[in-house]
CSV table of C-alpha atoms in Angstrom, one decimal:
chain,number,residue,atom,x,y,z
A,1044,MET,CA,72.7,71.6,99.3
A,1045,GLY,CA,74.6,73.9,96.7
A,1046,ILE,CA,74.0,77.2,98.7
A,1047,VAL,CA,74.9,75.4,101.9
A,1048,CYS,CA,78.4,74.3,100.4
A,1049,LEU,CA,78.8,77.9,98.9
A,1050,ILE,CA,78.2,79.3,102.4
A,1051,ILE,CA,80.7,76.9,103.9
A,1052,GLY,CA,83.4,77.7,101.4
A,1053,LEU,CA,82.8,81.5,102.3
A,1054,PHE,CA,83.4,80.6,105.9
A,1055,ILE,CA,86.6,78.6,105.3
A,1056,LEU,CA,87.9,81.7,103.1
A,1057,MET,CA,87.0,84.0,105.9
A,1058,ALA,CA,88.9,81.9,108.5
A,1059,MET,CA,92.0,81.5,106.4
A,1060,CYS,CA,92.3,85.2,105.7
A,1061,MET,CA,91.7,86.1,109.4
A,1062,LYS,CA,94.5,83.6,110.2
A,1063,GLY,CA,96.9,85.5,108.1
A,1064,ILE,CA,97.1,82.8,105.3
A,1065,HIS,CA,98.2,84.4,102.2
A,1066,VAL,CA,95.1,85.2,99.7
A,1067,PHE,CA,96.1,83.2,96.8
A,1068,ILE,CA,96.4,79.9,99.3
A,1069,ALA,CA,93.3,80.9,100.9
A,1070,VAL,CA,91.4,81.4,97.6
A,1071,PHE,CA,93.0,78.3,95.8
A,1072,VAL,CA,91.8,76.2,98.7
A,1073,THR,CA,88.4,77.5,98.9
A,1074,SER,CA,88.1,77.1,95.2
A,1075,LEU,CA,89.0,73.7,95.3
A,1076,PHE,CA,86.4,72.8,97.9
A,1077,LEU,CA,83.6,74.7,95.9
A,1078,ALA,CA,84.3,73.0,92.7
A,1079,THR,CA,84.7,69.5,94.2
A,1080,THR,CA,81.4,69.9,96.2
A,1081,ALA,CA,79.7,71.3,93.4
A,1082,TRP,CA,80.6,68.6,91.1
A,1083,ILE,CA,79.4,66.1,93.9
A,1084,THR,CA,76.1,68.0,94.5
A,1085,SER,CA,75.3,68.6,90.8
A,1086,PRO,CA,77.0,65.7,88.9
A,1087,GLY,CA,77.4,66.5,85.1
A,1088,THR,CA,77.1,70.2,85.4
A,1089,ILE,CA,80.6,71.1,86.4
A,1090,ASN,CA,84.0,69.7,85.7
A,1091,PRO,CA,86.5,70.5,88.7
A,1092,LEU,CA,89.6,70.2,87.0
A,1093,ASP,CA,88.5,72.5,84.1
A,1094,THR,CA,86.9,74.8,86.6
A,1095,ILE,CA,90.0,75.4,88.3
A,1096,LEU,CA,92.4,75.4,85.2
A,1097,LYS,CA,90.2,77.1,82.8
A,1098,VAL,CA,87.7,79.3,84.6
A,1099,TYR,CA,89.7,80.6,87.6
A,1100,THR,CA,92.9,81.3,85.7
A,1101,ALA,CA,90.9,82.9,82.8
A,1102,GLY,CA,89.5,85.2,85.4
A,1103,VAL,CA,92.8,86.0,86.9
A,1104,GLY,CA,94.5,86.6,83.5
A,1105,GLY,CA,91.7,88.8,82.2
A,1106,TYR,CA,91.6,91.3,85.0
A,1107,PHE,CA,95.6,91.5,85.2
A,1108,GLY,CA,95.5,92.4,81.4
A,1109,ASN,CA,92.8,94.8,81.8
A,1110,PHE,CA,93.9,96.8,84.7
A,1111,PHE,CA,97.6,96.3,84.5
A,1112,PHE,CA,98.4,100.0,83.7
A,1113,ILE,CA,96.0,101.4,86.1
A,1114,PHE,CA,97.5,99.4,88.9
A,1115,VAL,CA,101.3,100.1,88.1
A,1116,LEU,CA,101.0,103.7,87.3
A,1117,GLY,CA,99.0,104.3,90.2
A,1118,ALA,CA,101.6,102.8,92.6
A,1119,ILE,CA,104.4,104.6,90.7
A,1120,PHE,CA,102.4,108.1,91.3
A,1121,GLY,CA,101.9,106.9,94.9
A,1122,LYS,CA,105.4,106.1,95.4
A,1123,LEU,CA,106.5,109.5,93.9
A,1124,THR,CA,104.2,111.3,96.2
A,1125,ALA,CA,105.8,109.4,99.2
A,1126,ILE,CA,109.5,109.6,98.6
A,1127,SER,CA,109.3,113.4,97.5
A,1128,GLY,CA,107.5,114.2,100.9
A,1129,ALA,CA,104.5,115.4,98.8
A,1130,ALA,CA,102.0,113.4,100.7
A,1131,ASP,CA,103.3,114.2,104.0
A,1132,SER,CA,103.5,117.9,103.1
A,1133,VAL,CA,99.7,117.8,102.3
A,1134,ALA,CA,98.9,115.8,105.5
A,1135,SER,CA,100.9,118.0,107.8
A,1136,PHE,CA,99.5,121.1,106.4
A,1137,ILE,CA,95.8,119.9,107.1
A,1138,ILE,CA,96.6,118.7,110.6
A,1139,GLY,CA,98.4,122.0,111.3
A,1140,LYS,CA,95.5,124.0,110.2
A,1141,PHE,CA,93.1,121.9,112.4
A,1142,GLY,CA,95.4,121.9,115.3
A,1143,GLN,CA,96.0,119.6,118.0
A,1144,LYS,CA,92.6,120.1,119.5
A,1145,ALA,CA,90.8,118.7,116.4
A,1146,VAL,CA,93.1,115.7,116.1
A,1147,ILE,CA,90.3,113.4,114.6
A,1148,PRO,CA,88.8,115.7,112.0
A,1149,SER,CA,92.5,116.9,110.8
A,1150,LEU,CA,93.5,113.3,110.3
A,1151,VAL,CA,90.1,112.2,108.5
A,1152,ALA,CA,90.4,115.1,106.2
A,1153,ALA,CA,94.2,114.4,105.5
A,1154,CYS,CA,93.4,110.8,104.6
A,1155,ALA,CA,90.4,111.9,102.5
A,1156,ILE,CA,92.4,114.5,100.4
A,1157,LEU,CA,95.2,112.1,99.6
A,1158,ALA,CA,92.8,109.6,98.5
A,1159,TYR,CA,90.7,111.8,96.3
A,1160,GLY,CA,94.0,113.1,95.0
A,1161,GLY,CA,94.7,109.8,93.7
A,1162,VAL,CA,97.2,108.5,96.2
A,1163,SER,CA,96.6,104.7,96.6
A,1164,VAL,CA,94.9,103.8,99.9
A,1165,PHE,CA,97.7,101.7,100.8
A,1166,VAL,CA,100.1,104.3,100.1
A,1167,ALA,CA,98.1,106.7,102.0
A,1168,LEU,CA,98.2,104.5,105.0
A,1169,PHE,CA,101.9,104.6,105.2
A,1170,THR,CA,102.1,108.3,104.9
A,1171,VAL,CA,99.8,109.2,107.7
A,1172,TYR,CA,100.4,106.3,110.2
A,1173,SER,CA,103.6,108.1,111.7
A,1174,MET,CA,101.5,111.4,112.2
A,1175,MET,CA,98.5,109.2,113.5
A,1176,VAL,CA,100.7,107.7,116.0
A,1177,SER,CA,102.4,110.8,117.1
A,1178,LEU,CA,98.9,112.6,117.4
A,1179,PHE,CA,97.1,109.9,119.1
A,1180,ARG,CA,99.9,109.6,121.8
A,1181,LYS,CA,99.8,113.3,122.4
A,1182,ALA,CA,96.0,113.3,122.7
A,1183,ASN,CA,96.1,110.1,124.9
A,1184,LEU,CA,93.6,108.1,122.5
A,1185,PRO,CA,93.8,104.3,122.3
A,1186,ARG,CA,95.8,103.0,119.3
A,1187,ARG,CA,93.0,100.4,118.5
A,1188,LEU,CA,91.2,103.3,116.9
A,1189,ILE,CA,93.6,104.4,114.4
A,1190,PRO,CA,92.4,102.1,111.8
A,1191,ALA,CA,88.9,103.3,112.3
A,1192,VAL,CA,90.2,107.0,111.9
A,1193,TYR,CA,92.1,106.0,108.8
A,1194,PHE,CA,89.0,104.2,107.1
A,1195,ALA,CA,86.8,107.2,108.1
A,1196,GLY,CA,88.8,109.4,105.8
A,1197,ALA,CA,90.3,107.2,103.1
A,1198,GLY,CA,87.8,104.2,102.9
A,1199,THR,CA,84.4,105.5,103.2
A,1200,PHE,CA,83.0,108.5,101.3
A,1201,VAL,CA,85.9,109.3,99.2
A,1202,MET,CA,85.9,106.0,97.4
A,1203,ILE,CA,82.3,106.4,96.1
A,1204,MET,CA,82.7,110.2,95.2
A,1205,PRO,CA,81.9,111.2,91.6
A,1206,GLY,CA,85.5,112.1,90.0
A,1207,SER,CA,87.5,109.9,92.4
A,1208,PRO,CA,90.5,108.3,90.7
A,1209,GLN,CA,90.4,105.2,93.0
A,1210,ILE,CA,90.1,101.9,91.0
A,1211,GLN,CA,86.4,101.4,92.3
A,1212,ASN,CA,85.1,104.3,90.3
A,1213,LEU,CA,87.2,103.7,87.4
A,1214,ILE,CA,86.2,99.8,86.6
A,1215,PRO,CA,82.7,100.6,85.6
A,1216,MET,CA,83.8,103.2,83.1
A,1217,LYS,CA,85.2,100.3,80.9
A,1218,TYR,CA,82.0,98.4,80.7
A,1219,LEU,CA,79.5,101.3,80.7
A,1220,GLY,CA,81.1,103.7,78.7
A,1221,THR,CA,80.7,106.3,81.4
A,1222,SER,CA,82.8,109.0,83.0
A,1223,ALA,CA,84.2,109.1,86.4
A,1224,THR,CA,81.7,111.8,87.3
A,1225,ALA,CA,78.7,109.8,86.5
A,1226,GLY,CA,76.0,110.0,88.6
A,1227,LEU,CA,77.3,113.4,89.8
A,1228,VAL,CA,74.2,114.8,92.1
A,1229,PRO,CA,73.3,111.5,93.8
A,1230,GLY,CA,76.9,110.6,94.5
A,1231,MET,CA,77.8,114.0,95.9
A,1232,LEU,CA,74.6,113.8,98.0
A,1233,THR,CA,75.3,110.3,99.1
A,1234,ALA,CA,78.9,111.1,99.8
A,1235,LEU,CA,77.8,114.3,102.1
A,1236,PHE,CA,75.2,111.9,103.9
A,1237,GLN,CA,77.7,109.3,104.4
A,1238,VAL,CA,80.3,112.0,105.7
A,1239,THR,CA,77.4,113.2,108.3
A,1240,LEU,CA,77.3,109.7,109.3
A,1241,VAL,CA,80.9,109.0,110.0
A,1242,VAL,CA,81.2,112.3,111.8
A,1243,LEU,CA,78.5,111.7,114.2
A,1244,TYR,CA,79.7,108.0,114.8
A,1245,LEU,CA,83.3,109.2,115.4
A,1246,SER,CA,82.1,111.8,117.7
A,1247,TRP,CA,80.2,109.2,119.9
A,1248,LEU,CA,82.7,106.7,119.5
A,1249,PHE,CA,85.5,109.1,121.1
A,1250,LYS,CA,83.2,110.5,123.9
A,1251,ARG,CA,82.6,107.0,125.0
A,1252,VAL,CA,86.3,106.1,124.9
A,1253,ARG,CA,87.2,109.1,127.0
A,1254,ALA,CA,84.2,108.4,129.4
A,1255,ASN,CA,85.5,104.8,129.8
A,1256,GLY,CA,89.1,106.2,130.6
A,1257,GLU,CA,90.9,104.5,127.8
A,1258,GLY,CA,94.1,105.9,126.7
A,1259,TRP,CA,97.2,105.4,124.6
A,1260,GLN,CA,98.9,102.1,125.0
A,1261,GLY,CA,102.0,102.0,122.7
A,1262,ASP,CA,105.6,100.8,122.3
A,1263,GLU,CA,109.1,102.2,121.3
A,1264,LYS,CA,108.6,101.3,118.0
A,1265,SER,CA,105.1,103.3,117.7
A,1266,ALA,CA,106.7,106.2,119.3
A,1267,LYS,CA,109.5,106.1,116.8
A,1268,ALA,CA,107.1,106.1,114.1
A,1269,GLY,CA,105.7,109.5,115.1
A,1270,LYS,CA,109.0,111.1,114.8
A,1271,ASP,CA,110.3,109.7,111.6
A,1272,ASN,CA,109.6,112.7,109.3
A,1273,ALA,CA,110.3,115.6,112.1
A,1274,THR,CA,113.5,116.6,110.2
A,1275,ARG,CA,112.7,116.1,106.7
A,1276,THR,CA,112.4,119.2,104.2
A,1277,LEU,CA,109.0,118.8,102.5
A,1278,PRO,CA,107.8,120.6,99.3
A,1279,HIS,CA,105.3,123.4,99.9
A,1280,VAL,CA,101.6,122.1,100.0
A,1281,VAL,CA,100.7,123.9,96.8
A,1282,VAL,CA,103.6,122.5,94.9
A,1283,ALA,CA,102.6,118.9,96.5
A,1284,LEU,CA,99.3,119.4,95.3
A,1285,LEU,CA,100.1,120.2,91.8
A,1286,PRO,CA,100.6,116.7,90.2
A,1287,MET,CA,97.2,115.8,92.0
A,1288,LEU,CA,95.3,118.4,90.5
A,1289,VAL,CA,96.9,117.3,87.0
A,1290,LEU,CA,95.5,113.9,87.8
A,1291,LEU,CA,92.0,115.1,88.4
A,1292,VAL,CA,92.0,117.4,85.6
A,1293,VAL,CA,93.0,115.0,82.9
A,1294,LEU,CA,90.6,112.3,84.3
A,1295,ASN,CA,87.5,114.5,85.0
A,1296,ILE,CA,87.6,117.7,82.7
A,1297,LEU,CA,89.5,116.3,79.8
A,1298,LYS,CA,87.9,112.9,80.4
A,1299,TRP,CA,91.0,111.0,79.2
A,1300,ASP,CA,91.8,107.3,79.8
A,1301,PRO,CA,92.6,106.7,83.6
A,1302,ALA,CA,95.9,105.0,82.5
A,1303,ILE,CA,96.8,108.3,80.5
A,1304,ALA,CA,95.6,110.5,83.3
A,1305,LEU,CA,98.0,108.6,85.7
A,1306,PHE,CA,100.9,108.8,83.2
A,1307,SER,CA,100.2,112.5,82.9
A,1308,ALA,CA,100.3,113.0,86.8
A,1309,ILE,CA,103.7,110.9,87.0
A,1310,ILE,CA,105.4,113.2,84.6
A,1311,ALA,CA,104.1,116.3,86.4
A,1312,ALA,CA,105.3,114.9,89.6
A,1313,LEU,CA,108.8,114.3,87.9
A,1314,VAL,CA,109.0,117.8,87.1
A,1315,VAL,CA,107.4,119.5,90.1
A,1316,TYR,CA,109.0,117.2,92.8
A,1317,LEU,CA,112.4,117.5,91.0
A,1318,ARG,CA,114.4,119.2,94.1
A,1319,TYR,CA,112.8,116.8,96.5
A,1320,LEU,CA,113.7,113.5,94.8
A,1321,ASP,CA,116.7,111.4,95.3
A,1322,TRP,CA,117.6,111.0,91.8
A,1323,LYS,CA,120.3,108.4,92.5
A,1324,ALA,CA,117.8,106.1,93.8
A,1325,ILE,CA,114.9,107.0,91.3
A,1326,VAL,CA,115.1,104.1,89.3
A,1327,SER,CA,115.0,101.6,92.3
A,1328,ASN,CA,112.2,103.6,93.9
A,1329,LEU,CA,110.4,103.5,90.6
A,1330,ALA,CA,111.0,99.7,90.4
A,1331,ALA,CA,109.7,99.3,93.9
A,1332,GLY,CA,106.4,101.2,93.0
A,1333,THR,CA,106.0,99.0,89.8
A,1334,MET,CA,106.3,95.9,91.9
A,1335,GLU,CA,104.0,97.2,94.7
A,1336,GLY,CA,101.4,98.0,91.8
A,1337,VAL,CA,102.0,94.3,90.5
A,1338,MET,CA,101.5,92.8,93.7
A,1339,SER,CA,98.4,94.7,94.7
A,1340,LEU,CA,97.1,93.8,91.2
A,1341,PHE,CA,98.1,89.9,91.8
A,1342,ASN,CA,96.2,89.9,95.2
A,1343,THR,CA,93.1,91.4,93.5
A,1344,ALA,CA,93.3,89.2,90.5
A,1345,VAL,CA,93.3,86.2,92.4
A,1346,ILE,CA,90.0,87.3,94.1
A,1347,VAL,CA,88.7,88.2,90.7
A,1348,GLY,CA,89.6,84.7,89.3
A,1349,PHE,CA,87.5,83.2,92.6
A,1350,GLY,CA,84.6,85.4,91.8
A,1351,ALA,CA,84.8,83.9,88.2
A,1352,LEU,CA,84.8,80.6,89.5
A,1353,VAL,CA,81.7,81.2,92.0
A,1354,MET,CA,79.8,82.6,88.8
A,1355,THR,CA,80.0,79.1,87.1
A,1356,LEU,CA,78.6,77.2,90.2
A,1357,PRO,CA,75.0,76.0,89.8
A,1358,ALA,CA,74.0,77.4,93.2
A,1359,PHE,CA,75.4,80.9,92.4
A,1360,GLN,CA,73.8,81.0,88.8
A,1361,GLN,CA,70.4,80.0,90.4
A,1362,SER,CA,70.7,82.6,93.2
A,1363,PHE,CA,71.8,85.1,90.7
A,1364,GLN,CA,68.7,84.6,88.1
A,1365,ALA,CA,66.4,84.4,91.2
A,1366,ILE,CA,67.6,88.1,91.7
A,1367,VAL,CA,67.6,89.0,88.2
A,1368,HIS,CA,64.0,87.8,87.6
A,1369,SER,CA,62.6,88.9,91.1
A,1370,GLY,CA,61.1,92.0,89.4
A,1371,LEU,CA,63.4,94.5,91.1
A,1372,SER,CA,64.6,97.3,89.3
A,1373,PRO,CA,68.0,97.3,87.5
A,1374,LEU,CA,69.6,99.4,90.1
A,1375,MET,CA,68.4,97.1,92.8
A,1376,VAL,CA,69.6,94.1,91.0
A,1377,THR,CA,73.1,95.9,90.6
A,1378,ALA,CA,73.2,96.8,94.2
A,1379,ILE,CA,72.3,93.4,95.3
A,1380,SER,CA,74.5,91.4,93.1
A,1381,VAL,CA,77.6,93.4,93.2
A,1382,GLY,CA,77.1,93.5,97.2
A,1383,ALA,CA,76.6,89.8,97.5
A,1384,LEU,CA,79.9,89.3,95.3
A,1385,VAL,CA,81.9,91.8,97.5
A,1386,PHE,CA,81.0,89.7,100.4
A,1387,ILE,CA,81.9,86.5,98.9
A,1388,SER,CA,85.2,87.8,97.4
A,1389,GLY,CA,86.5,90.0,99.7
A,1390,SER,CA,87.3,92.4,97.2
A,1391,GLY,CA,85.4,95.6,95.8
A,1392,SER,CA,87.3,96.0,92.7
A,1393,GLY,CA,87.3,92.2,92.2
A,1394,ALA,CA,83.3,92.0,92.6
A,1395,LEU,CA,83.1,94.9,90.1
A,1396,SER,CA,85.3,92.9,87.4
A,1397,VAL,CA,83.3,90.0,87.8
A,1398,ALA,CA,79.7,91.6,87.9
A,1399,MET,CA,79.9,94.6,85.4
A,1400,PRO,CA,80.2,92.6,82.2
A,1401,LEU,CA,77.2,91.0,83.2
A,1402,ILE,CA,75.3,94.0,84.5
A,1403,ALA,CA,76.3,95.9,81.2
A,1404,SER,CA,74.8,93.2,79.1
A,1405,MET,CA,71.6,92.8,80.9
A,1406,PHE,CA,70.9,96.6,81.3
A,1407,PRO,CA,71.9,98.5,78.1
A,1408,ALA,CA,71.3,102.3,77.8
A,1409,THR,CA,67.9,101.6,76.4
A,1410,VAL,CA,66.9,100.3,79.8
A,1411,VAL,CA,68.4,102.3,82.4
A,1412,ASP,CA,70.7,105.3,82.8
A,1413,GLN,CA,74.4,104.0,82.6
A,1414,GLY,CA,75.7,106.7,85.0
A,1415,ALA,CA,73.2,105.4,87.4
A,1416,LEU,CA,74.3,101.8,86.9
A,1417,HIS,CA,77.9,103.1,87.5
A,1418,ARG,CA,77.2,105.0,90.8
A,1419,VAL,CA,75.1,102.6,92.2
A,1420,ALA,CA,77.7,99.7,91.4
A,1421,THR,CA,80.4,101.7,93.0
A,1422,MET,CA,78.5,102.5,96.0
A,1423,SER,CA,77.6,98.8,96.4
A,1424,CYS,CA,81.1,97.7,96.2
A,1425,MET,CA,81.9,99.6,99.1
A,1426,SER,CA,79.1,98.7,101.2
A,1427,THR,CA,79.4,95.0,102.0
A,1428,THR,CA,83.2,94.8,102.8
A,1429,PRO,CA,83.7,91.7,104.9
A,1430,PRO,CA,86.5,91.3,107.6
A,1431,PHE,CA,88.9,89.3,105.6
A,1432,ASN,CA,89.0,92.2,103.0
A,1433,GLY,CA,92.9,92.8,102.0
A,1434,LEU,CA,92.8,96.5,102.7
A,1435,ILE,CA,91.4,95.8,106.2
A,1436,VAL,CA,93.7,92.9,107.2
A,1437,THR,CA,96.6,95.2,106.1
A,1438,VAL,CA,95.4,98.2,107.9
A,1439,LEU,CA,95.1,96.4,111.1
A,1440,SER,CA,98.5,94.7,110.6
A,1441,VAL,CA,100.3,97.8,110.1
A,1442,CYS,CA,98.6,99.6,113.2
A,1443,GLY,CA,99.5,96.5,115.1
A,1444,VAL,CA,95.8,96.2,116.1
A,1445,SER,CA,94.0,92.6,116.2
A,1446,HIS,CA,90.7,92.1,114.6
A,1447,LYS,CA,89.3,91.7,118.1
A,1448,GLU,CA,90.4,94.8,119.1
A,1449,GLY,CA,89.8,96.9,116.2
A,1450,TYR,CA,87.5,95.4,113.8
A,1451,GLY,CA,84.4,96.6,115.7
A,1452,PRO,CA,84.7,100.3,114.5
A,1453,VAL,CA,86.1,99.5,111.4
A,1454,GLY,CA,82.9,97.3,110.4
A,1455,ILE,CA,80.5,100.0,111.4
A,1456,LEU,CA,82.5,102.6,109.1
A,1457,THR,CA,82.9,99.9,106.1
A,1458,LEU,CA,79.9,98.1,106.4
A,1459,ALA,CA,77.0,99.2,108.6
A,1460,ILE,CA,77.2,103.0,107.5
A,1461,PRO,CA,78.0,102.1,103.8
A,1462,LEU,CA,74.7,100.0,103.7
A,1463,ILE,CA,72.8,102.7,105.1
A,1464,ALA,CA,74.2,105.3,102.4
A,1465,MET,CA,73.7,102.7,99.7
A,1466,CYS,CA,69.7,102.8,100.8
A,1467,PHE,CA,69.7,106.5,100.7
A,1468,MET,CA,71.3,106.5,97.1
A,1469,LEU,CA,68.8,104.2,96.0
A,1470,LEU,CA,66.0,106.4,97.5
A,1471,LEU,CA,67.7,109.6,95.7
A,1472,TYR,CA,67.3,107.5,92.2
A,1473,ALA,CA,63.6,106.9,93.0
A,1474,VAL,CA,62.6,110.5,93.8
A,1475,LEU,CA,64.9,112.7,92.2
A,1476,PRO,CA,63.9,113.5,88.4
A,1477,ALA,CA,66.0,111.8,85.6
A,1478,SER,CA,67.4,115.2,84.3
A,1479,ILE,CA,69.1,115.7,87.5
A,1480,THR,CA,70.4,112.1,88.0
A,1481,ALA,CA,71.8,111.7,84.6
A,1482,PHE,CA,73.8,114.8,84.9
A,1483,GLY,CA,77.5,114.2,85.0
A,1484,GLY,CA,77.5,110.9,83.2
């Protein structure tokens, strides 16, 4: 009965998020439902009031404190790349090199480089959206596929690549003592495999769209968005990339703390983008970036609190123990447990923050290579993304596309293909020698 209630709670959460209800309200209502039904179905094992007031709030507060600087500094860095025109410069350069005849590859590459360069996936969305609108309109491609192209570049292989400064690749470091390049060889091979699947799928998708006679359907607002940056003076692409390179070097070569790496990138951006920043508005812009980071952190933290609450439910504990004692390998246990939490909570980073302390305590370095755990956990948190995931909801909303219109291709790119890639990564760890898989940890 407890499992049934957990599934019902998941559908309640999914329905509320799909209706556009704020994530905090959706999570709170679902948490109240799950705590109450657990108290009814398993008397004496759980106190609903304590579960909400103590377990849930402790989960929210713990995540907020642990990752405050990463979210805030990351948002400030993203803000600087946006207001200076640096992100636009990088995207425009790539699109210019590929040309109008290769609209889709150019946009995918632009999104991927921005994300791997440390630009928040939310910031990258607003950076490339105007160019995507313009290019889709000129190429007569349907607007409903803009979200799919965005996720193909910024939300698939880049998120799981070794060395990525995205939060999904940083969280395991805190609990496993690994570096951002952990699982270098399997991670890169899996990323290459995933890129191949993404390209093949997009090629098939757009051939089908053209064969069906689908074309651009926009409005005046969308047309204006494609021209917003036409007269703006942008920094040279080399100048634009320098702070991003600083971030990658400090994080992956010097192997300093992610917060220090982000702070270093911010200082570099303030110096390098000096002439491209409106210094009269710099304080307000930095304040806006800070608030964006805090809001992103809050929205993720409330999901983490939900995950922490779910972990205390008898139904979840029984299911999790069944997975742990199933005889599966530590990597399989990690993949399944993280993936399940992602689908339940709707947040990859939230699921990692809930699962990693438990995984780290169960599988120390004497049992399994910590770099392998890191890479599998990062891959798994990107392989079961549900429709109510915050980024998916945001991207569809910004692009003016409903779930009915746009989620199909997005689901293939963020759920089906990553699941196949997850299986590929597990296969690599099964067949490659330990001397290769442990490299880069």
